[in-house]
XYZ file of C-alpha atoms in Angstrom:
785
model
C 7.937 -83.848 -5.467
C 6.116 -85.908 -7.860
C 5.154 -88.746 -5.680
C 1.812 -90.262 -5.276
C -0.656 -88.573 -3.167
C 0.398 -90.716 -0.167
C 3.505 -92.684 0.584
C 2.946 -95.198 3.453
C 6.098 -95.329 5.838
C 6.302 -98.167 8.040
C 6.353 -98.060 11.801
C 2.967 -96.887 12.389
C 3.537 -93.600 10.545
C 2.091 -92.309 7.447
C 3.001 -89.187 5.452
C 0.154 -87.511 3.441
C -0.009 -84.618 1.179
C -3.021 -82.601 2.424
C -5.231 -85.639 2.790
C -6.977 -87.305 5.927
C -5.873 -90.445 7.111
C -8.204 -93.512 6.204
C -5.901 -95.530 8.553
C -7.611 -94.969 11.846
C -7.944 -97.860 13.688
C -7.915 -99.032 17.432
C -4.958 -101.214 17.578
C -5.859 -103.917 20.406
C -3.824 -105.125 23.156
C -1.285 -108.105 22.037
C 0.348 -108.548 25.376
C -0.078 -112.461 26.417
C -0.069 -113.374 29.783
C 2.113 -116.132 30.651
C 0.821 -117.557 33.950
C 3.506 -118.764 36.813
C 6.325 -117.140 34.646
C 7.899 -114.085 36.441
C 9.888 -113.211 33.732
C 7.168 -112.509 31.583
C 5.923 -109.253 30.254
C 2.561 -108.443 32.139
C -0.603 -107.135 30.482
C -2.322 -104.117 31.652
C -5.702 -103.243 31.618
C -6.601 -102.031 28.398
C -7.647 -98.044 28.485
C -11.162 -97.223 29.059
C -11.254 -95.063 26.125
C -11.204 -95.777 22.339
C -7.740 -95.135 21.116
C -7.463 -92.677 18.209
C -4.685 -91.626 15.614
C -2.927 -88.343 16.738
C -1.985 -85.889 14.023
C 1.157 -83.849 14.200
C 1.855 -81.172 11.990
C 5.133 -80.402 10.742
C 5.592 -77.483 8.380
C 3.914 -78.090 5.356
C 3.178 -81.951 6.086
C 1.027 -84.007 8.491
C 2.043 -87.049 10.328
C -0.260 -89.291 11.918
C 0.869 -91.672 14.518
C -0.820 -94.012 16.584
C -1.124 -93.675 20.564
C 2.312 -94.265 22.132
C 3.754 -97.562 23.268
C 5.042 -97.403 26.559
C 7.250 -100.251 28.326
C 7.466 -100.143 32.070
C 10.097 -102.108 33.611
C 10.064 -102.599 37.268
C 10.927 -105.429 39.366
C 8.195 -105.188 41.767
C 4.862 -103.659 41.876
C 4.870 -100.405 44.272
C 2.981 -97.114 44.376
C 5.389 -95.694 41.592
C 4.700 -98.514 39.088
C 0.966 -98.083 39.719
C 1.125 -94.271 39.346
C 2.863 -94.736 35.850
C 0.265 -97.714 35.026
C -2.765 -95.020 35.842
C -0.758 -92.220 34.108
C -0.655 -94.423 30.648
C -4.375 -95.302 31.049
C -5.424 -91.553 31.643
C -3.060 -90.471 28.712
C -4.616 -93.351 26.506
C -1.174 -94.783 25.724
C -0.708 -98.515 25.286
C 1.487 -99.953 28.219
C 3.441 -103.105 28.769
C 4.947 -104.279 31.939
C 8.105 -106.193 32.424
C 9.705 -107.461 35.757
C 12.983 -108.767 34.373
C 15.601 -107.286 32.009
C 15.115 -110.458 29.694
C 11.420 -109.994 29.653
C 11.743 -106.431 29.149
C 14.448 -106.928 26.170
C 11.907 -109.604 24.646
C 8.965 -107.199 24.858
C 10.880 -104.439 23.135
C 11.961 -106.520 20.506
C 8.325 -107.515 19.791
C 6.790 -104.077 20.056
C 9.520 -101.469 19.617
C 8.079 -99.111 22.087
C 8.196 -95.227 21.860
C 8.952 -94.878 25.429
C 10.833 -97.112 27.964
C 10.556 -96.223 31.665
C 13.353 -98.134 33.866
C 13.327 -98.608 37.622
C 16.734 -97.301 38.587
C 16.261 -96.999 42.380
C 17.206 -100.688 43.447
C 20.385 -101.974 42.040
C 19.787 -105.431 44.050
C 16.912 -106.293 41.636
C 18.545 -105.774 38.183
C 21.309 -103.307 36.762
C 19.254 -100.601 35.137
C 21.987 -99.089 32.969
C 22.938 -102.754 31.469
C 19.234 -103.139 30.390
C 19.546 -99.601 28.995
C 22.701 -100.375 26.935
C 21.239 -103.757 25.948
C 18.063 -102.115 24.522
C 20.108 -99.439 22.768
C 22.049 -102.108 20.796
C 18.817 -102.860 19.143
C 18.903 -100.821 15.944
C 14.990 -100.108 16.232
C 15.835 -98.345 19.536
C 17.485 -95.313 17.769
C 14.340 -93.285 18.242
C 13.234 -94.566 21.516
C 13.111 -92.529 24.462
C 14.286 -94.153 27.584
C 13.804 -92.771 31.327
C 15.662 -93.644 34.461
C 13.464 -93.533 37.628
C 15.708 -92.572 40.238
C 15.810 -92.091 44.070
C 15.094 -88.477 45.625
C 18.664 -87.690 46.505
C 19.404 -87.438 50.290
C 22.341 -85.481 50.022
C 24.450 -83.595 47.191
C 22.704 -83.883 43.642
C 24.537 -86.868 41.540
C 25.849 -86.228 37.938
C 23.643 -87.410 35.246
C 26.537 -88.118 32.998
C 26.565 -91.975 33.881
C 22.570 -92.156 32.810
C 23.481 -90.301 29.569
C 26.519 -92.578 28.846
C 24.501 -95.660 29.230
C 21.732 -94.424 26.813
C 19.177 -92.600 28.909
C 17.605 -89.582 27.397
C 16.354 -88.229 30.845
C 15.706 -89.157 34.366
C 12.536 -88.811 36.587
C 12.956 -88.506 40.465
C 10.580 -90.767 42.150
C 7.276 -89.362 42.821
C 4.298 -91.654 43.212
C 1.608 -89.067 42.822
C -0.493 -90.096 39.936
C -0.793 -86.545 38.462
C 3.179 -86.171 38.639
C 3.087 -89.344 36.642
C 0.728 -88.274 34.189
C 2.201 -84.699 33.800
C 5.655 -86.508 33.097
C 4.322 -88.731 30.393
C 2.610 -85.708 28.666
C 5.973 -83.558 28.681
C 7.801 -86.784 27.469
C 5.032 -87.035 24.689
C 5.267 -83.448 23.635
C 8.872 -83.288 24.104
C 11.353 -86.083 23.661
C 9.128 -88.483 22.035
C 7.769 -86.157 19.308
C 11.173 -84.728 18.645
C 12.218 -88.636 17.820
C 8.946 -89.096 16.241
C 10.074 -86.390 13.656
C 13.589 -87.936 13.395
C 12.030 -91.290 12.726
C 9.825 -89.615 10.028
C 12.582 -87.649 8.537
C 14.403 -90.926 8.133
C 11.387 -92.185 6.155
C 11.203 -89.191 4.194
C 14.913 -89.463 2.911
C 14.166 -92.913 2.159
C 11.420 -91.784 -0.096
C 13.902 -89.324 -1.704
C 16.346 -92.095 -2.362
C 13.512 -93.793 -4.325
C 12.516 -90.671 -6.139
C 12.842 -90.598 -9.922
C 13.474 -87.057 -9.790
C 16.797 -85.505 -9.199
C 16.821 -83.774 -5.785
C 19.406 -81.503 -4.007
C 19.285 -80.050 -0.588
C 21.666 -77.166 0.352
C 22.249 -75.309 3.613
C 21.431 -71.678 4.115
C 24.790 -70.837 2.626
C 24.121 -72.956 -0.424
C 26.532 -75.608 0.481
C 25.433 -78.892 -0.841
C 24.160 -81.241 2.090
C 22.317 -84.135 0.232
C 21.819 -85.382 -3.353
C 19.706 -88.339 -4.440
C 20.600 -91.489 -6.713
C 18.563 -89.945 -9.353
C 20.509 -86.790 -9.088
C 23.925 -88.641 -9.267
C 22.388 -90.837 -12.543
C 21.321 -87.858 -14.270
C 24.246 -85.702 -13.553
C 26.947 -88.433 -13.665
C 28.499 -87.203 -10.247
C 29.080 -89.535 -7.348
C 27.579 -88.257 -4.081
C 31.013 -87.741 -2.446
C 32.108 -85.130 -5.137
C 29.380 -82.965 -4.333
C 28.661 -83.275 -0.648
C 30.001 -80.064 1.121
C 30.701 -78.042 -1.883
C 29.399 -74.797 -2.206
C 26.795 -74.621 -5.409
C 29.045 -71.927 -7.027
C 32.018 -74.524 -7.095
C 29.806 -76.841 -9.549
C 30.335 -75.745 -13.067
C 27.636 -74.137 -15.081
C 26.221 -74.435 -18.418
C 26.907 -71.431 -20.800
C 23.303 -71.866 -22.264
C 21.594 -69.909 -19.441
C 20.909 -66.277 -19.620
C 23.585 -64.296 -18.129
C 21.423 -62.867 -15.380
C 19.534 -66.159 -14.690
C 21.384 -67.348 -11.784
C 21.234 -63.734 -10.114
C 17.403 -63.840 -10.873
C 17.107 -67.082 -8.925
C 19.231 -66.167 -5.965
C 17.331 -63.022 -5.566
C 14.091 -64.754 -5.491
C 15.098 -67.638 -3.019
C 16.805 -65.390 -0.660
C 13.740 -63.522 -0.090
C 11.896 -66.787 0.837
C 10.015 -66.984 -2.554
C 9.960 -70.134 -4.498
C 11.551 -70.117 -8.037
C 10.389 -72.649 -11.001
C 11.401 -72.239 -14.628
C 13.545 -74.014 -17.163
C 17.558 -74.176 -16.387
C 20.329 -75.724 -18.194
C 22.566 -77.635 -15.957
C 25.812 -79.065 -16.712
C 26.719 -82.840 -16.254
C 30.058 -84.030 -15.436
C 31.060 -85.008 -18.722
C 30.592 -81.162 -19.974
C 27.261 -82.091 -21.612
C 24.482 -79.302 -21.050
C 20.840 -80.723 -19.723
C 17.636 -78.950 -19.920
C 15.716 -79.091 -16.780
C 12.593 -77.943 -15.216
C 13.559 -76.700 -11.854
C 11.856 -76.003 -8.562
C 13.641 -74.469 -5.632
C 11.932 -74.256 -2.444
C 13.406 -72.367 0.364
C 12.696 -74.170 3.683
C 12.182 -71.958 6.829
C 13.778 -73.194 10.156
C 14.665 -72.408 13.688
C 14.401 -68.540 14.215
C 12.097 -68.173 11.179
C 15.135 -67.901 8.778
C 15.903 -69.814 5.777
C 17.678 -72.769 6.698
C 17.620 -74.957 3.660
C 17.025 -74.980 -0.311
C 15.321 -77.942 -1.677
C 15.839 -78.179 -5.592
C 13.684 -80.616 -7.488
C 14.867 -81.121 -10.960
C 13.489 -83.280 -13.913
C 14.784 -83.273 -17.584
C 12.781 -82.032 -20.350
C 12.864 -84.943 -22.626
C 11.343 -82.949 -25.692
C 14.914 -82.284 -27.191
C 13.258 -81.421 -30.653
C 12.081 -78.173 -29.490
C 14.649 -75.256 -30.432
C 16.889 -73.406 -27.814
C 15.087 -70.284 -28.856
C 11.759 -71.397 -27.530
C 13.424 -72.441 -24.342
C 14.978 -69.016 -23.951
C 11.354 -67.563 -24.365
C 10.196 -69.722 -21.543
C 13.127 -69.091 -19.563
C 12.835 -65.381 -19.954
C 9.253 -65.695 -18.643
C 10.578 -67.661 -15.693
C 12.905 -64.867 -14.823
C 9.868 -62.436 -14.869
C 8.439 -64.403 -12.236
C 10.271 -63.135 -9.763
C 10.428 -59.688 -11.140
C 6.720 -59.392 -11.016
C 6.357 -60.439 -7.561
C 7.861 -57.314 -6.247
C 4.512 -55.924 -6.588
C 2.782 -59.375 -6.475
C 1.748 -58.923 -10.131
C 1.385 -62.208 -11.988
C -0.129 -61.151 -14.770
C 1.578 -62.569 -17.720
C 2.755 -65.957 -19.077
C 5.523 -66.185 -16.606
C 2.879 -67.757 -14.117
C 2.157 -70.409 -16.658
C 5.559 -71.775 -16.132
C 4.991 -72.338 -12.372
C 1.904 -74.349 -12.740
C 2.777 -75.886 -16.065
C 5.796 -77.481 -14.826
C 3.941 -78.755 -11.665
C 2.113 -81.407 -13.548
C 3.320 -84.516 -15.404
C 5.783 -85.455 -12.795
C 3.648 -88.521 -11.353
C 4.283 -90.514 -14.309
C 1.370 -89.225 -16.257
C 3.969 -87.466 -18.864
C 5.414 -90.652 -19.524
C 1.922 -91.989 -20.312
C 0.865 -89.209 -22.376
C 3.963 -89.569 -24.596
C 2.772 -93.058 -25.895
C -0.649 -91.472 -27.095
C 0.907 -88.601 -28.620
C 0.951 -89.901 -32.009
C -2.583 -90.842 -32.114
C -3.857 -87.605 -30.733
C -1.798 -85.388 -33.124
C -3.267 -87.218 -35.965
C -6.991 -86.070 -34.849
C -8.545 -83.168 -36.518
C -9.196 -80.472 -34.037
C -12.757 -78.919 -35.255
C -15.527 -77.873 -33.102
C -18.943 -78.999 -34.555
C -19.853 -75.108 -34.864
C -17.050 -74.494 -37.053
C -18.422 -77.253 -39.490
C -21.639 -75.455 -39.280
C -20.022 -72.114 -40.187
C -18.064 -73.586 -43.014
C -21.166 -75.139 -44.573
C -23.076 -71.883 -44.459
C -19.979 -70.212 -45.774
C -20.025 -72.742 -48.726
C -23.500 -71.982 -49.367
C -23.496 -68.233 -49.536
C -20.844 -68.277 -52.239
C -23.701 -69.310 -54.814
C -26.767 -67.835 -53.083
C -28.624 -64.730 -54.239
C -28.354 -61.625 -52.057
C -31.583 -62.381 -50.116
C -30.474 -65.951 -49.215
C -26.862 -64.726 -48.325
C -28.147 -62.048 -46.137
C -30.362 -64.586 -44.258
C -27.735 -66.950 -43.770
C -25.074 -64.171 -42.680
C -27.854 -63.616 -39.790
C -27.771 -67.325 -38.944
C -23.876 -67.066 -38.654
C -24.274 -63.839 -36.286
C -26.577 -65.942 -34.059
C -24.398 -68.903 -34.121
C -21.399 -66.752 -33.142
C -22.969 -65.769 -30.251
C -22.526 -67.480 -26.721
C -26.220 -67.534 -25.625
C -27.749 -69.712 -28.256
C -29.913 -71.029 -25.351
C -30.850 -67.683 -23.802
C -34.336 -66.324 -24.144
C -34.616 -63.391 -26.576
C -36.363 -60.185 -25.335
C -39.227 -58.949 -27.581
C -40.345 -55.087 -27.660
C -43.576 -54.429 -26.301
C -45.481 -51.317 -27.745
C -47.388 -50.845 -24.539
C -44.501 -50.392 -22.299
C -41.932 -47.665 -23.967
C -39.596 -48.156 -20.673
C -39.172 -51.811 -21.835
C -38.456 -50.787 -25.398
C -36.024 -48.172 -24.651
C -34.211 -50.575 -22.486
C -34.027 -53.322 -25.180
C -33.186 -50.660 -27.754
C -30.438 -49.143 -25.548
C -28.918 -52.139 -23.801
C -29.397 -54.882 -26.174
C -28.872 -53.301 -29.739
C -26.517 -50.965 -31.197
C -29.146 -48.699 -32.688
C -28.475 -49.650 -36.462
C -31.184 -50.178 -38.891
C -31.076 -51.653 -42.115
C -32.740 -49.791 -45.153
C -32.209 -50.489 -48.918
C -29.134 -51.937 -50.296
C -25.938 -51.343 -48.406
C -26.972 -48.212 -46.717
C -27.182 -47.679 -42.979
C -28.256 -44.690 -40.723
C -27.837 -44.479 -36.967
C -31.256 -44.751 -35.345
C -31.577 -43.242 -31.935
C -34.855 -45.309 -31.203
C -37.152 -47.752 -33.507
C -39.629 -49.172 -31.053
C -41.237 -50.876 -33.922
C -38.396 -52.578 -35.869
C -35.792 -54.822 -34.317
C -32.382 -54.155 -36.207
C -31.191 -56.434 -38.958
C -27.651 -58.221 -38.314
C -24.876 -56.962 -40.635
C -23.964 -58.754 -43.583
C -20.599 -59.756 -44.149
C -19.280 -58.027 -47.121
C -18.222 -59.897 -50.273
C -15.642 -57.373 -51.367
C -13.681 -54.372 -49.798
C -16.064 -52.132 -51.748
C -19.045 -53.747 -49.942
C -18.282 -52.277 -46.366
C -21.155 -50.465 -45.050
C -20.396 -46.757 -45.053
C -20.624 -46.107 -41.077
C -18.180 -49.031 -40.582
C -15.875 -47.667 -43.455
C -15.915 -44.316 -41.868
C -15.044 -45.780 -38.594
C -11.844 -47.272 -40.256
C -10.921 -44.124 -41.967
C -7.850 -43.347 -39.852
C -6.827 -47.235 -39.367
C -3.365 -46.066 -40.398
C -3.122 -43.849 -37.391
C -1.756 -45.197 -34.134
C -4.715 -43.658 -32.225
C -6.886 -45.617 -34.248
C -9.971 -46.357 -31.756
C -10.558 -50.108 -32.258
C -13.163 -50.234 -29.501
C -15.501 -47.784 -31.929
C -15.043 -50.384 -34.346
C -15.778 -53.247 -32.411
C -19.355 -51.447 -31.655
C -19.821 -50.618 -35.204
C -19.318 -54.007 -36.141
C -21.470 -55.847 -33.477
C -18.093 -57.327 -32.021
C -16.806 -58.472 -35.461
C -13.993 -55.910 -35.919
C -11.249 -58.668 -37.185
C -13.223 -59.384 -40.404
C -13.700 -55.582 -41.626
C -10.145 -54.353 -40.359
C -8.624 -57.466 -41.692
C -10.065 -56.925 -45.086
C -8.860 -53.344 -45.322
C -5.343 -53.795 -43.911
C -4.821 -57.077 -46.033
C -5.882 -54.830 -49.077
C -3.410 -52.180 -48.223
C -0.587 -54.263 -48.142
C -1.794 -56.439 -51.106
C -1.767 -59.752 -49.313
C -4.242 -61.136 -51.840
C -2.173 -60.305 -54.766
C 1.011 -61.882 -52.809
C -0.724 -65.045 -52.134
C -2.756 -65.116 -55.656
C -5.770 -65.909 -53.774
C -9.297 -64.050 -54.409
C -10.776 -61.530 -52.290
C -13.708 -63.740 -51.380
C -11.468 -66.528 -49.964
C -9.691 -63.837 -47.748
C -13.014 -62.842 -46.761
C -14.079 -66.183 -45.647
C -10.811 -66.926 -44.095
C -11.167 -63.983 -41.901
C -14.674 -64.910 -41.349
C -14.015 -68.053 -39.914
C -10.764 -67.139 -38.167
C -13.167 -64.688 -36.052
C -15.570 -67.349 -35.525
C -13.301 -68.953 -33.633
C -12.376 -66.311 -31.252
C -14.395 -66.265 -28.298
C -16.687 -63.227 -27.808
C -17.708 -64.056 -24.055
C -13.735 -63.607 -23.305
C -13.282 -60.024 -21.524
C -10.160 -59.712 -23.306
C -8.893 -62.399 -25.437
C -11.411 -62.047 -28.142
C -11.636 -60.932 -31.787
C -11.162 -57.204 -30.811
C -7.874 -58.030 -29.461
C -6.948 -59.775 -32.503
C -7.957 -56.851 -34.656
C -5.913 -54.634 -32.154
C -2.798 -56.739 -32.589
C -3.285 -56.378 -36.424
C -3.656 -52.896 -36.429
C -0.312 -52.327 -34.287
C 1.456 -54.946 -36.587
C 0.329 -52.937 -39.694
C 1.261 -49.756 -37.897
C 4.691 -51.207 -37.302
C 5.361 -52.506 -40.746
C 4.656 -49.223 -42.199
C 7.588 -47.686 -40.222
C 10.413 -47.070 -42.604
C 13.264 -48.811 -40.578
C 11.005 -52.082 -40.732
C 10.320 -51.730 -44.335
C 13.981 -51.799 -45.030
C 14.689 -55.004 -43.051
C 11.791 -57.175 -44.317
C 10.574 -58.453 -47.497
C 7.181 -58.947 -48.791
C 6.772 -62.460 -47.493
C 7.863 -61.168 -44.137
C 5.097 -58.800 -44.030
C 2.348 -61.134 -45.155
C 3.554 -63.363 -42.590
C 3.528 -61.126 -39.770
C -0.145 -59.801 -40.728
C -1.523 -63.587 -40.636
C 0.359 -64.181 -37.570
C -1.267 -61.370 -35.729
C -4.807 -62.381 -37.114
C -4.479 -66.018 -35.748
C -2.129 -65.429 -32.698
C -5.009 -66.075 -30.021
C -7.689 -68.001 -32.107
C -9.738 -70.173 -29.879
C -8.147 -68.771 -26.804
C -10.344 -70.051 -23.793
C -9.848 -66.930 -21.700
C -7.708 -68.895 -19.353
C -4.027 -69.270 -18.966
C -1.760 -72.143 -19.460
C -1.147 -72.585 -15.989
C -5.206 -72.940 -15.423
C -5.408 -75.530 -18.335
C -2.632 -77.728 -16.962
C -4.000 -77.520 -13.229
C -7.442 -78.402 -14.623
C -6.185 -81.437 -16.639
C -7.723 -79.669 -19.826
C -7.638 -81.645 -23.083
C -5.522 -79.089 -24.632
C -3.112 -79.455 -21.823
C -2.996 -83.247 -22.415
C -2.792 -82.807 -26.025
C 0.267 -80.706 -25.743
C 1.665 -82.385 -22.796
C 1.634 -79.289 -20.553
C 4.072 -77.557 -22.981
C 3.211 -74.129 -24.547
C -0.277 -75.596 -24.767
C -1.957 -72.324 -25.845
C 0.729 -71.397 -28.186
C 0.637 -74.653 -29.973
C -3.141 -74.721 -30.063
C -3.360 -71.296 -31.782
C -0.894 -72.341 -34.396
C -2.212 -75.868 -35.184
C -5.843 -74.758 -35.524
C -4.979 -71.720 -37.642
C -3.464 -74.096 -40.123
C -6.183 -76.740 -39.894
C -8.919 -73.724 -40.370
C -6.833 -72.397 -43.204
C -6.306 -75.671 -45.337
C -9.184 -77.841 -44.849
C -11.262 -76.138 -47.048
C -10.561 -74.314 -50.503
C -13.335 -71.791 -49.683
C -10.790 -69.983 -47.101
C -7.531 -71.607 -47.981
C -5.450 -68.449 -48.514
C -2.268 -70.533 -48.751
C -3.709 -72.827 -51.786
C -1.235 -70.979 -54.426
C 1.312 -70.327 -51.944
C 4.004 -72.490 -53.867
C 4.415 -69.450 -56.247
C 6.324 -67.640 -53.233
C 8.833 -70.492 -52.805
C 9.705 -70.385 -56.707
C 12.363 -67.582 -56.281
C 13.986 -69.563 -53.489
C 13.860 -72.589 -55.507
C 15.636 -70.952 -58.373
C 18.421 -69.609 -56.082
C 19.169 -73.146 -54.678
C 18.734 -74.775 -58.172
C 21.556 -72.062 -59.607
C 23.767 -72.988 -56.610
C 23.474 -69.492 -55.608
C 24.766 -67.952 -58.731
C 21.940 -65.759 -59.276
C 22.160 -61.985 -59.622
C 23.688 -60.948 -56.301
C 20.943 -58.143 -55.705
C 18.224 -60.720 -56.290
C 19.857 -63.151 -53.616
C 19.930 -60.154 -51.058
C 16.463 -59.060 -51.773
C 15.180 -62.831 -50.491
C 17.664 -63.904 -48.074
C 19.400 -60.738 -46.585
C 20.239 -61.326 -42.893
C 17.599 -64.069 -42.117
C 18.460 -63.775 -38.346
C 17.543 -60.016 -38.356
C 14.536 -60.535 -40.140
C 13.508 -63.105 -37.733
C 14.439 -61.044 -34.546
C 12.505 -57.917 -36.156
C 9.406 -60.001 -36.498
C 9.626 -61.514 -33.420
C 9.732 -58.059 -31.748
C 7.183 -56.723 -34.066
C 4.573 -59.318 -33.067
C 5.433 -59.368 -29.387
C 5.265 -55.653 -29.045
C 1.948 -55.620 -30.902
C 0.696 -58.112 -28.732
C 1.328 -55.964 -25.416
C 0.954 -52.619 -26.735
C -2.011 -51.714 -24.666
C -0.007 -49.389 -22.472
C 1.419 -47.442 -25.161
C -2.212 -46.538 -26.636
C -4.013 -43.444 -25.945
C -5.185 -43.218 -22.385
C -8.791 -44.151 -22.612
C -7.613 -47.281 -24.826
C -5.149 -48.088 -22.173
C -7.912 -47.951 -19.418
C -10.327 -49.815 -21.473
C -7.794 -52.768 -22.020
C -6.445 -52.803 -18.461
C -10.158 -53.293 -17.332
C -10.596 -56.033 -19.899
C -7.698 -58.220 -19.090
C -8.120 -57.545 -15.385
C -11.769 -59.098 -15.644
C -10.696 -62.022 -17.539
C -7.956 -62.778 -14.696
C -10.643 -62.193 -11.819
C -13.001 -64.661 -13.621
C -10.114 -67.137 -13.772
C -9.287 -66.658 -10.147
C -13.120 -66.894 -9.253
C -13.354 -70.342 -11.405
C -10.045 -71.565 -9.774
C -11.794 -71.192 -6.264
C -14.968 -72.611 -7.064
C -13.045 -75.770 -8.686
C -10.438 -75.938 -5.908
C -7.833 -75.448 -8.323
C -4.621 -73.811 -7.465
C -5.065 -69.908 -7.660
C -1.892 -69.056 -9.850
C -2.475 -65.284 -9.919
C -3.691 -64.632 -6.461
C -3.126 -60.732 -6.835
C -6.049 -60.965 -9.189
C -8.759 -61.246 -6.786
C -11.695 -58.810 -7.748
C -12.165 -58.014 -4.017
C -8.543 -57.017 -3.362
C -6.789 -56.418 -6.687
C -5.396 -52.874 -7.105
C -5.636 -52.664 -10.751
C -3.115 -49.490 -11.014
C -0.522 -51.404 -9.165
C -0.779 -54.275 -11.503
C -0.360 -51.890 -14.602
C 2.533 -50.132 -12.944
C 4.237 -53.671 -12.396
C 3.437 -54.715 -15.889
C 4.638 -51.536 -17.405
C 8.115 -51.726 -15.347
C 8.799 -55.338 -15.857
C 7.234 -56.246 -19.324
C 6.826 -53.089 -21.429
C 9.484 -50.254 -20.877
C 12.716 -52.268 -21.529
C 11.198 -53.843 -24.601
C 9.601 -50.677 -26.316
C 12.722 -48.782 -25.350
C 14.545 -51.127 -27.944
C 11.765 -51.211 -30.230
C 11.727 -47.548 -30.256
C 15.507 -47.347 -30.715
C 15.015 -49.416 -33.855
C 11.531 -48.430 -35.384
C 11.162 -44.534 -34.378
C 8.055 -44.450 -32.135
C 8.242 -41.103 -30.209
C 4.418 -41.018 -30.062
C 3.996 -44.558 -28.414
C 6.547 -43.860 -25.829
C 4.768 -40.709 -24.839
C 1.570 -42.271 -24.567
C 3.501 -44.811 -22.320
C 4.798 -41.982 -20.134
C 1.385 -40.437 -19.842
C -0.346 -43.831 -18.944
C 2.642 -44.966 -16.433
C 1.988 -41.387 -14.693
C -1.781 -42.070 -14.704
C -1.724 -45.372 -12.844
C 1.174 -43.796 -10.620
C -1.373 -41.080 -9.664
C -4.015 -43.446 -8.929
C -1.765 -45.612 -6.708
C -0.371 -42.793 -4.811
C -4.021 -41.934 -3.696
C -4.216 -45.661 -2.758
C -6.909 -46.285 -5.281
C -7.386 -49.929 -6.715
C -10.118 -48.909 -9.608
C -9.413 -47.995 -13.252
C -10.455 -44.419 -12.763
C -10.658 -41.795 -9.980
C -13.904 -41.506 -8.489
C -16.016 -38.542 -9.805
C -15.334 -35.058 -8.272
């Protein structure tokens, strides 16, 4: 609820969230003996055992309470009073004895006992019912259990109504047997006393809710509003009386939400699942307010949902566009949909854990430092080194440039401090293993010629050089890219041929085909440096989010841009922007989701205030990499792109009508097409040929498995529990992914761009995963025949 880790509540109760109590102590007897005063409360011998705190588990929370405080009110000592005294000592309760109503009331006012036992057998000593009424008149007695000790009936059983009307909770028919007294105390402790203890704690919890700065709403199982806290009233502009007793559907709704969002939320919470995401609420004055909402079903009596608790906090960053909010909102919707198959694969999970942070006041603290943080330069030392080497290569002779390129290759690996295996002429097995497992079999000859060598025990292969121009690409790599305009192009082959550097090579070819250098008015060498440094900032250690994924998305983007309907809708500037966006869209991805970064309190999560962390970082870093050095600044002459637009504005829109259309026609449609194009390219794996589809499925699964492993090691919330490498069904996850993310989106994209080959692959792949699932297989491929 955004509260601190523990809230201390008075009256010897502590509510803690998953933490052991550090408040264990042994309260000492505080009764004092007043010699010669028969009206005094008499102290009893302290228990022989050390008193300890008792832990009570109530649903998701733990309550810690001191041993029971018991007040015995008996006018005279007898076997019954002694029986209860012995029972209290055996049960390790703290006990006081009072002989008169006056001393009993005085003692109760001092200690506020949990349990009061009053002797009701002898009316000549004092009026037990009158004493009970006097105790009940004290406010602090609301949660006290009061028991009347009555005589054993010698004739027809009397009614207990007079006792109940006086304020007694129950009666005890006299029985001086010590074990009978002890058993009675135990039943009272675990029955009425514990129930009252819950109620007392409940009052304290509601007091905490009243003080909470987050808007909290509690509804019944029928979604009738039962409680709202002052923060809710303040934020929404309603008075409590205007809401209590109303059904949720009676409260006006904002029109800014997606039409099916409410249905999605209801479908989720009615199945006992928690929902969390972005929601627009309508204030009393009619304004819409964007909120982060968490709705938790509360299971009660009979194992059924009895309440819904909604915690809402406004999103203070009102500068963000509604469109980005719609994206997050759409991801929140898929959070429930994907839960049908327990598949939490994409960004919808990030919303869940992202919104769980920052509500303890840290978000307010972060805002004050945002300006300072945003002024920092995000640049890793390795990137500085690579930039320096790139600059040196430009003016170096070929042998030096090649040597520097080998240095770059080494720096790009993630094993800078790992020992390197050498060959041993005397051990051909070692040579074969090293050659087969740790190299790609390429051997450098003269010039730019490469041949495929099956085994070269005497020569470790040189690293590939980065081509200075498109014509400088090695023949084998050029041959691998010959069919790059085909949808069935195999990016995995290019990954192997380029030693995990496919983005630079494929980027040079695709950018050349689309005339990007001519459009941006930048030299091909600048483009090469830019692609090189962008690729250097992808993590080759990631199973999925590496430069091969970026190259794959770039290829899909180029393929979509070549479709006739897309070409008719977009201008050259749109094409260039889309290709650049595809290239940088996951740069410096850490192989972990937004939710992981937020839960782990990473520097990036703090920098971007837990909001679209990775998306913001990819874009920010891409621009920093591009603009900080002229050697790789492909935007250096970009002002030439804006001249036609500026001319239109200066002429007041009076330019040639066709010219205006060519630049400004249907901007909304162009934006929509570009968004669909990039998104479909990013998640197009299920529409690839089957072997590529299987390869990508294995890679993304492994990356998510690694995240789950790390979350368990670090004690972080496991945001994708379905991706446990010991239990996960990869076919199920792929079926779910296709069902809820791919099918509808590609149906729409196909209707626009005409992509029958992709839809056929999608159909084939879906049937493949279905076949594995029907055989109850969890693996990527069926076992060998």
